[in-house]
PDB file of C-alpha atoms in Angstrom:
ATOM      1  CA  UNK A   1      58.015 -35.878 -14.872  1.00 60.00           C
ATOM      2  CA  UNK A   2      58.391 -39.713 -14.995  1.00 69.00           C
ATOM      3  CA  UNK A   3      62.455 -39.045 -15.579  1.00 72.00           C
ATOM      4  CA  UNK A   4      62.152 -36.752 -12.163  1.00 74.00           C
ATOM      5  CA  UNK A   5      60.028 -39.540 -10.360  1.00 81.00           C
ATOM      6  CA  UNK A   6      62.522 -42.397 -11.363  1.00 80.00           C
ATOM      7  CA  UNK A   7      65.227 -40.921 -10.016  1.00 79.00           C
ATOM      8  CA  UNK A   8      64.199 -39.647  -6.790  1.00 82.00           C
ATOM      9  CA  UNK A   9      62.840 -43.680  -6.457  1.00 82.00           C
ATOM     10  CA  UNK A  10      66.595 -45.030  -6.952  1.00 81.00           C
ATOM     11  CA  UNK A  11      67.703 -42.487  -4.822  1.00 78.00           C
ATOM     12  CA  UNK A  12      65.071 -44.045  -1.858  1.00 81.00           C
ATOM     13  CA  UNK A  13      66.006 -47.522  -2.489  1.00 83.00           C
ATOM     14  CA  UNK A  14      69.625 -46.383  -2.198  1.00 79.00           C
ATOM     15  CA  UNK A  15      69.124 -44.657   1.092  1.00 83.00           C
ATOM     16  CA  UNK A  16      67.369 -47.306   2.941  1.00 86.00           C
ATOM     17  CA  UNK A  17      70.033 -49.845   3.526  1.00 86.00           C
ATOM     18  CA  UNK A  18      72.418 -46.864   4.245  1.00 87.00           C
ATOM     19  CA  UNK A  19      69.352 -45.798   6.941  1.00 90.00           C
ATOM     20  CA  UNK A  20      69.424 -49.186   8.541  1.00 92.00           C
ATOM     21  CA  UNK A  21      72.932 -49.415   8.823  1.00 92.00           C
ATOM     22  CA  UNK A  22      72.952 -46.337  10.769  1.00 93.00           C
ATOM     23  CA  UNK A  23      70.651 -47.331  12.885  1.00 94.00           C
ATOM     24  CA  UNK A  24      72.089 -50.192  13.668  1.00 95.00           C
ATOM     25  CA  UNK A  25      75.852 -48.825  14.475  1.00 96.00           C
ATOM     26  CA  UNK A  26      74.208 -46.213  16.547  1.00 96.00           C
ATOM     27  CA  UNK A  27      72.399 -49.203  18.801  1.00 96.00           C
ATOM     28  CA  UNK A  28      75.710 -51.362  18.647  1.00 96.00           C
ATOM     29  CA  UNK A  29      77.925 -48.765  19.963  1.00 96.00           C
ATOM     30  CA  UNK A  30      75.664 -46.484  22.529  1.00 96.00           C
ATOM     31  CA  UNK A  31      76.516 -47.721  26.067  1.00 93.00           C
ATOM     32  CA  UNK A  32      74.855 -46.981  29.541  1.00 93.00           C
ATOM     33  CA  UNK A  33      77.904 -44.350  29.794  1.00 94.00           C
ATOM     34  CA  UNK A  34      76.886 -42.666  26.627  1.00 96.00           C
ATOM     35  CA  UNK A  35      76.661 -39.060  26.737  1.00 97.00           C
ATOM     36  CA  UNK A  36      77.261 -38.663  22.809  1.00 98.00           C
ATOM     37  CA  UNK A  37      77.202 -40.385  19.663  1.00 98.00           C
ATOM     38  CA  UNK A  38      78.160 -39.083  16.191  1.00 98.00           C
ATOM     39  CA  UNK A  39      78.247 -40.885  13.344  1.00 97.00           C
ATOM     40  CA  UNK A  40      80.540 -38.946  10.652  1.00 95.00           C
ATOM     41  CA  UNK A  41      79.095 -40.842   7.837  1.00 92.00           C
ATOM     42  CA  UNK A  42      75.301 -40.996   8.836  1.00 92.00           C
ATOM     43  CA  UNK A  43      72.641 -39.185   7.268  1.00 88.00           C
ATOM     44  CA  UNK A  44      70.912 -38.304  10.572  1.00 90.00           C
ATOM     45  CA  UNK A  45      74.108 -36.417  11.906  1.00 93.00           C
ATOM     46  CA  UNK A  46      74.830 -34.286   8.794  1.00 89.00           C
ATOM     47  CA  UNK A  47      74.136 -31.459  10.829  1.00 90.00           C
ATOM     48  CA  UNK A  48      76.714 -31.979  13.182  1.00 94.00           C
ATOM     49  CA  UNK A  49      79.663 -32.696  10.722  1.00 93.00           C
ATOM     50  CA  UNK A  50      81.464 -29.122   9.950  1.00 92.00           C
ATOM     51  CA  UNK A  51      83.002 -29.997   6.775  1.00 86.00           C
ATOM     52  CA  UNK A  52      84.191 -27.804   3.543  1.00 74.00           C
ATOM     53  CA  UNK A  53      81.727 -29.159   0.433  1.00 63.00           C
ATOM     54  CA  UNK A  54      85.039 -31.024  -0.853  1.00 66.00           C
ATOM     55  CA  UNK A  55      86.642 -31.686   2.065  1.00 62.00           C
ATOM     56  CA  UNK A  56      85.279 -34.931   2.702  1.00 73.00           C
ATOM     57  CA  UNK A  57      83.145 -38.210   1.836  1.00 81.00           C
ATOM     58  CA  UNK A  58      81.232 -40.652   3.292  1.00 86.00           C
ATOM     59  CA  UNK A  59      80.867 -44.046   2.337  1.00 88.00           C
ATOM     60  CA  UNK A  60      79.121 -47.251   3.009  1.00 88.00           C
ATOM     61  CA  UNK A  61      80.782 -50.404   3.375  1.00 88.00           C
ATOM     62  CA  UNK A  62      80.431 -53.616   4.135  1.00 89.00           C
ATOM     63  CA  UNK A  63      77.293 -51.959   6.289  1.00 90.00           C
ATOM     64  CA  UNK A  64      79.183 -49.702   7.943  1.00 93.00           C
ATOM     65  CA  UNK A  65      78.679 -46.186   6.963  1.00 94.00           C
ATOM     66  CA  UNK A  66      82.236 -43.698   7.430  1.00 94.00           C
ATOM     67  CA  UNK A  67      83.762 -40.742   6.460  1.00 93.00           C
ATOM     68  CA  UNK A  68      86.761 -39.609   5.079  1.00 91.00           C
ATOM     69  CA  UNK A  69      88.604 -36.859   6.577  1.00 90.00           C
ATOM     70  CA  UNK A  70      90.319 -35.284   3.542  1.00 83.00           C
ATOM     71  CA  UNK A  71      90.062 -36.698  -0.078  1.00 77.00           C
ATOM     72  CA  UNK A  72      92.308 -36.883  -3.053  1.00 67.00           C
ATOM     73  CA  UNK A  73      91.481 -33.996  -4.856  1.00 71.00           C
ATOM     74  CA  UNK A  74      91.795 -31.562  -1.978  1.00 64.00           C
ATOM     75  CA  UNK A  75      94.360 -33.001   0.512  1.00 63.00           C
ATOM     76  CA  UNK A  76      93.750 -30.911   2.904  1.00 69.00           C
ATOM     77  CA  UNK A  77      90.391 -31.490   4.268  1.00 77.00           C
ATOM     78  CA  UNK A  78      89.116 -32.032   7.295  1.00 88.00           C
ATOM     79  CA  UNK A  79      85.635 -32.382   9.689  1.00 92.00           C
ATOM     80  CA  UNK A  80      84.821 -30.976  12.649  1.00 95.00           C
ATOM     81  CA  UNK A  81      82.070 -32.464  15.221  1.00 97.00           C
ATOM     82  CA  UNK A  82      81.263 -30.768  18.414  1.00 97.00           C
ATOM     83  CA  UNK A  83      80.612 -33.399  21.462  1.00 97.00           C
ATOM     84  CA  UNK A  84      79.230 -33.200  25.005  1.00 97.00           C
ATOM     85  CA  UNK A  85      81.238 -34.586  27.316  1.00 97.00           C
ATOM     86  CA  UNK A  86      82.180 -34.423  31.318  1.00 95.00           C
ATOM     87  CA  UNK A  87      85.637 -33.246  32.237  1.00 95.00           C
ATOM     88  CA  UNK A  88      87.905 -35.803  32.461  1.00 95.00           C
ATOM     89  CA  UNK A  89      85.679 -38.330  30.425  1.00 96.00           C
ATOM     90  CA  UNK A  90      86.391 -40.367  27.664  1.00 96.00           C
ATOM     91  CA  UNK A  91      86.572 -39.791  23.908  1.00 98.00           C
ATOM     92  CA  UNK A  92      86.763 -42.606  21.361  1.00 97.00           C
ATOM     93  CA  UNK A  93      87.285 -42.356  17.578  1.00 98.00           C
ATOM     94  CA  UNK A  94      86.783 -45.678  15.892  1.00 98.00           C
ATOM     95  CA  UNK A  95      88.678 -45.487  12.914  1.00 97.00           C
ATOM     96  CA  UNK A  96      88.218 -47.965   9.844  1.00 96.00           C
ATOM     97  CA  UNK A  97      91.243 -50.171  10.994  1.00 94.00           C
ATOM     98  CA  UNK A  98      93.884 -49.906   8.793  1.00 92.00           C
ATOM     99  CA  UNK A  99      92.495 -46.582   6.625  1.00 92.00           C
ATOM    100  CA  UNK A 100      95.510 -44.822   8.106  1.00 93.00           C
ATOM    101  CA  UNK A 101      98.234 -45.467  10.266  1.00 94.00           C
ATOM    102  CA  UNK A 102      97.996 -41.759  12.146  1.00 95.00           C
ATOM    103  CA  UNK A 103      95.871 -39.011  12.107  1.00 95.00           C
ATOM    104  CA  UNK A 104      96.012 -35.181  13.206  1.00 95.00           C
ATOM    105  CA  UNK A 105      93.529 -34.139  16.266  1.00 97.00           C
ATOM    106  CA  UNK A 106      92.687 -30.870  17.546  1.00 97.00           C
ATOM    107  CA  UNK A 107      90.522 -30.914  20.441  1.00 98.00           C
ATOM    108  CA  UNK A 108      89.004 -27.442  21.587  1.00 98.00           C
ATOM    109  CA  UNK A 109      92.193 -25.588  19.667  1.00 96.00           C
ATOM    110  CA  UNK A 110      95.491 -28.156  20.657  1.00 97.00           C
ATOM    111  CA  UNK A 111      96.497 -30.361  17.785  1.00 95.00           C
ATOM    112  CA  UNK A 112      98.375 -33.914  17.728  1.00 95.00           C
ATOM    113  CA  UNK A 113      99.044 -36.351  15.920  1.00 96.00           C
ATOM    114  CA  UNK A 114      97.966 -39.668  17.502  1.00 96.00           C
ATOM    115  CA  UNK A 115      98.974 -43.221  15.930  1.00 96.00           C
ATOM    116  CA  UNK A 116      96.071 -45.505  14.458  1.00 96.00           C
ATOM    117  CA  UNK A 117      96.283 -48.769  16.338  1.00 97.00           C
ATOM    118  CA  UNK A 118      95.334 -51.631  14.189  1.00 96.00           C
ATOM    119  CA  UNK A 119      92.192 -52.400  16.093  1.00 97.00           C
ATOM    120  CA  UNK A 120      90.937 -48.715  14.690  1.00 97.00           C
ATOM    121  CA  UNK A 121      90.589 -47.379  18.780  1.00 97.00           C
ATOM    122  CA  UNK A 122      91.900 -44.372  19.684  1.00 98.00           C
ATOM    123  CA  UNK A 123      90.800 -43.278  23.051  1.00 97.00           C
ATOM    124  CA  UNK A 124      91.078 -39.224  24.683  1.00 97.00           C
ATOM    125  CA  UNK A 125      89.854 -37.491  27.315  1.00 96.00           C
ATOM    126  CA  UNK A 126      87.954 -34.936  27.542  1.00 97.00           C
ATOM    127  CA  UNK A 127      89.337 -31.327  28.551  1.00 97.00           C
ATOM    128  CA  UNK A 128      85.849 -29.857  28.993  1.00 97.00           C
ATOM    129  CA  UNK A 129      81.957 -30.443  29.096  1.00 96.00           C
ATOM    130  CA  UNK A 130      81.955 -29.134  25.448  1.00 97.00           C
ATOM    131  CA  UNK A 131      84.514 -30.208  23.175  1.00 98.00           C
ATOM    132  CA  UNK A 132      85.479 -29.609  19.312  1.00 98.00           C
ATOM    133  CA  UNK A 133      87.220 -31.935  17.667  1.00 98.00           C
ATOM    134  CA  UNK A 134      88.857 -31.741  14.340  1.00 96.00           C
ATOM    135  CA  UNK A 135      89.866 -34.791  12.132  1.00 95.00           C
ATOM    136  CA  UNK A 136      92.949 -34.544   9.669  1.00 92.00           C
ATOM    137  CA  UNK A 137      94.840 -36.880   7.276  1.00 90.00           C
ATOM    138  CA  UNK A 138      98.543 -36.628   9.298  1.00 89.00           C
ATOM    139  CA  UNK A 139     100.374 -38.759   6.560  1.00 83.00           C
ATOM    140  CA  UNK A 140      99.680 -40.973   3.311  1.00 85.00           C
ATOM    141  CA  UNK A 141      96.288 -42.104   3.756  1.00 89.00           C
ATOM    142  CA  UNK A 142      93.193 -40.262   4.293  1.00 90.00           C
ATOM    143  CA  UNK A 143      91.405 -41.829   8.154  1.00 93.00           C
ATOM    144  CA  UNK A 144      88.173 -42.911   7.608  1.00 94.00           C
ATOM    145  CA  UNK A 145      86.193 -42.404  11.040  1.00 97.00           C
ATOM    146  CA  UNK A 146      82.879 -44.864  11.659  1.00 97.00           C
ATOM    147  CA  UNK A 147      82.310 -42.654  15.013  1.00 98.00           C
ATOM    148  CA  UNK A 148      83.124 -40.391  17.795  1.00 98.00           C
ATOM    149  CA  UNK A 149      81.688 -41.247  21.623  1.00 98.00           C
ATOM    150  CA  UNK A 150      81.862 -39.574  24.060  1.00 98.00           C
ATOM    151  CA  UNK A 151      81.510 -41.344  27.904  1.00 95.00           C
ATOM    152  CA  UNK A 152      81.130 -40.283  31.369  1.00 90.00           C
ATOM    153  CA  UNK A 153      83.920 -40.363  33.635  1.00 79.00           C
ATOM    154  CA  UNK A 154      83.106 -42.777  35.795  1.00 69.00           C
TER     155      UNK A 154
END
């Protein structure tokens, strides 16, 4: 039992710090024009991350908790996260800047591949009230996403 116990204590004093950075990236980037917030790499929005088991990781780093779409093993991973938005509002994926220089989109069924600015912003709009949005590696490195937002369209 004490081998059991042990464990499941290192596991909760490695989850706290990843907890409180959550928390605090979900205060930092929710704006009065927030309509939605996920954060890929959180805990608290595992349940809205479509992913295959191996198709991606998340990580924690430097405080900032991300995930990978795709990993080395099985190149061609990807995550899915579902968003309310308005018509004609904004998206924006912030990437971990310079974790790839392009990535492939598909939003509600129409793919792209959009260019990773070095700032890690890449900004859409929204083509409906509901949208699904796919993340793919489009190139050598595997994008690491902090978040997807979506805004009104005012």
């Amino acid at each position: 039992d004490r081998v059991y116990l042990k464990g499941l204590r290192f596991d909760c004093r490695e989850m706290l710090p990843q907890f409180e950075a959550e928390q605090k990236l979900r205060r930092d980037l929710t704006t009065a024009g927030t309509l939605d917030l996920v954060l890929p790499g959180s805990f608290g929005d595992q349940y809205r991350v479509f992913r295959y088991m191996h198709a991606s990781h998340s990580e924690l780093k430097n405080g900032v908790p991300f995930r990978y779409a795709g990993n080395t093993v099985f190149p061609n991973g990807f995550f899915e996260v579902e968003l309310k938005c308005t018509a004609g509002g904004r998206i924006d994926l912030l990437f971990v800047p310079a974790s790839a220089d392009e990535a492939k989109l598909t939003v509600n069924g129409r793919g792209t591949k959009v260019a990773v600015p070095a700032d890690g912003i890449v900004t859409l709009t929204a083509p409906a009230e509901q949208v699904t949005l796919r993340i793919e590696k489009s190139g050598v490195k595997y994008p690491a996403v902090i978040a997807v937002r979506s805004e009104s369209a005012n």
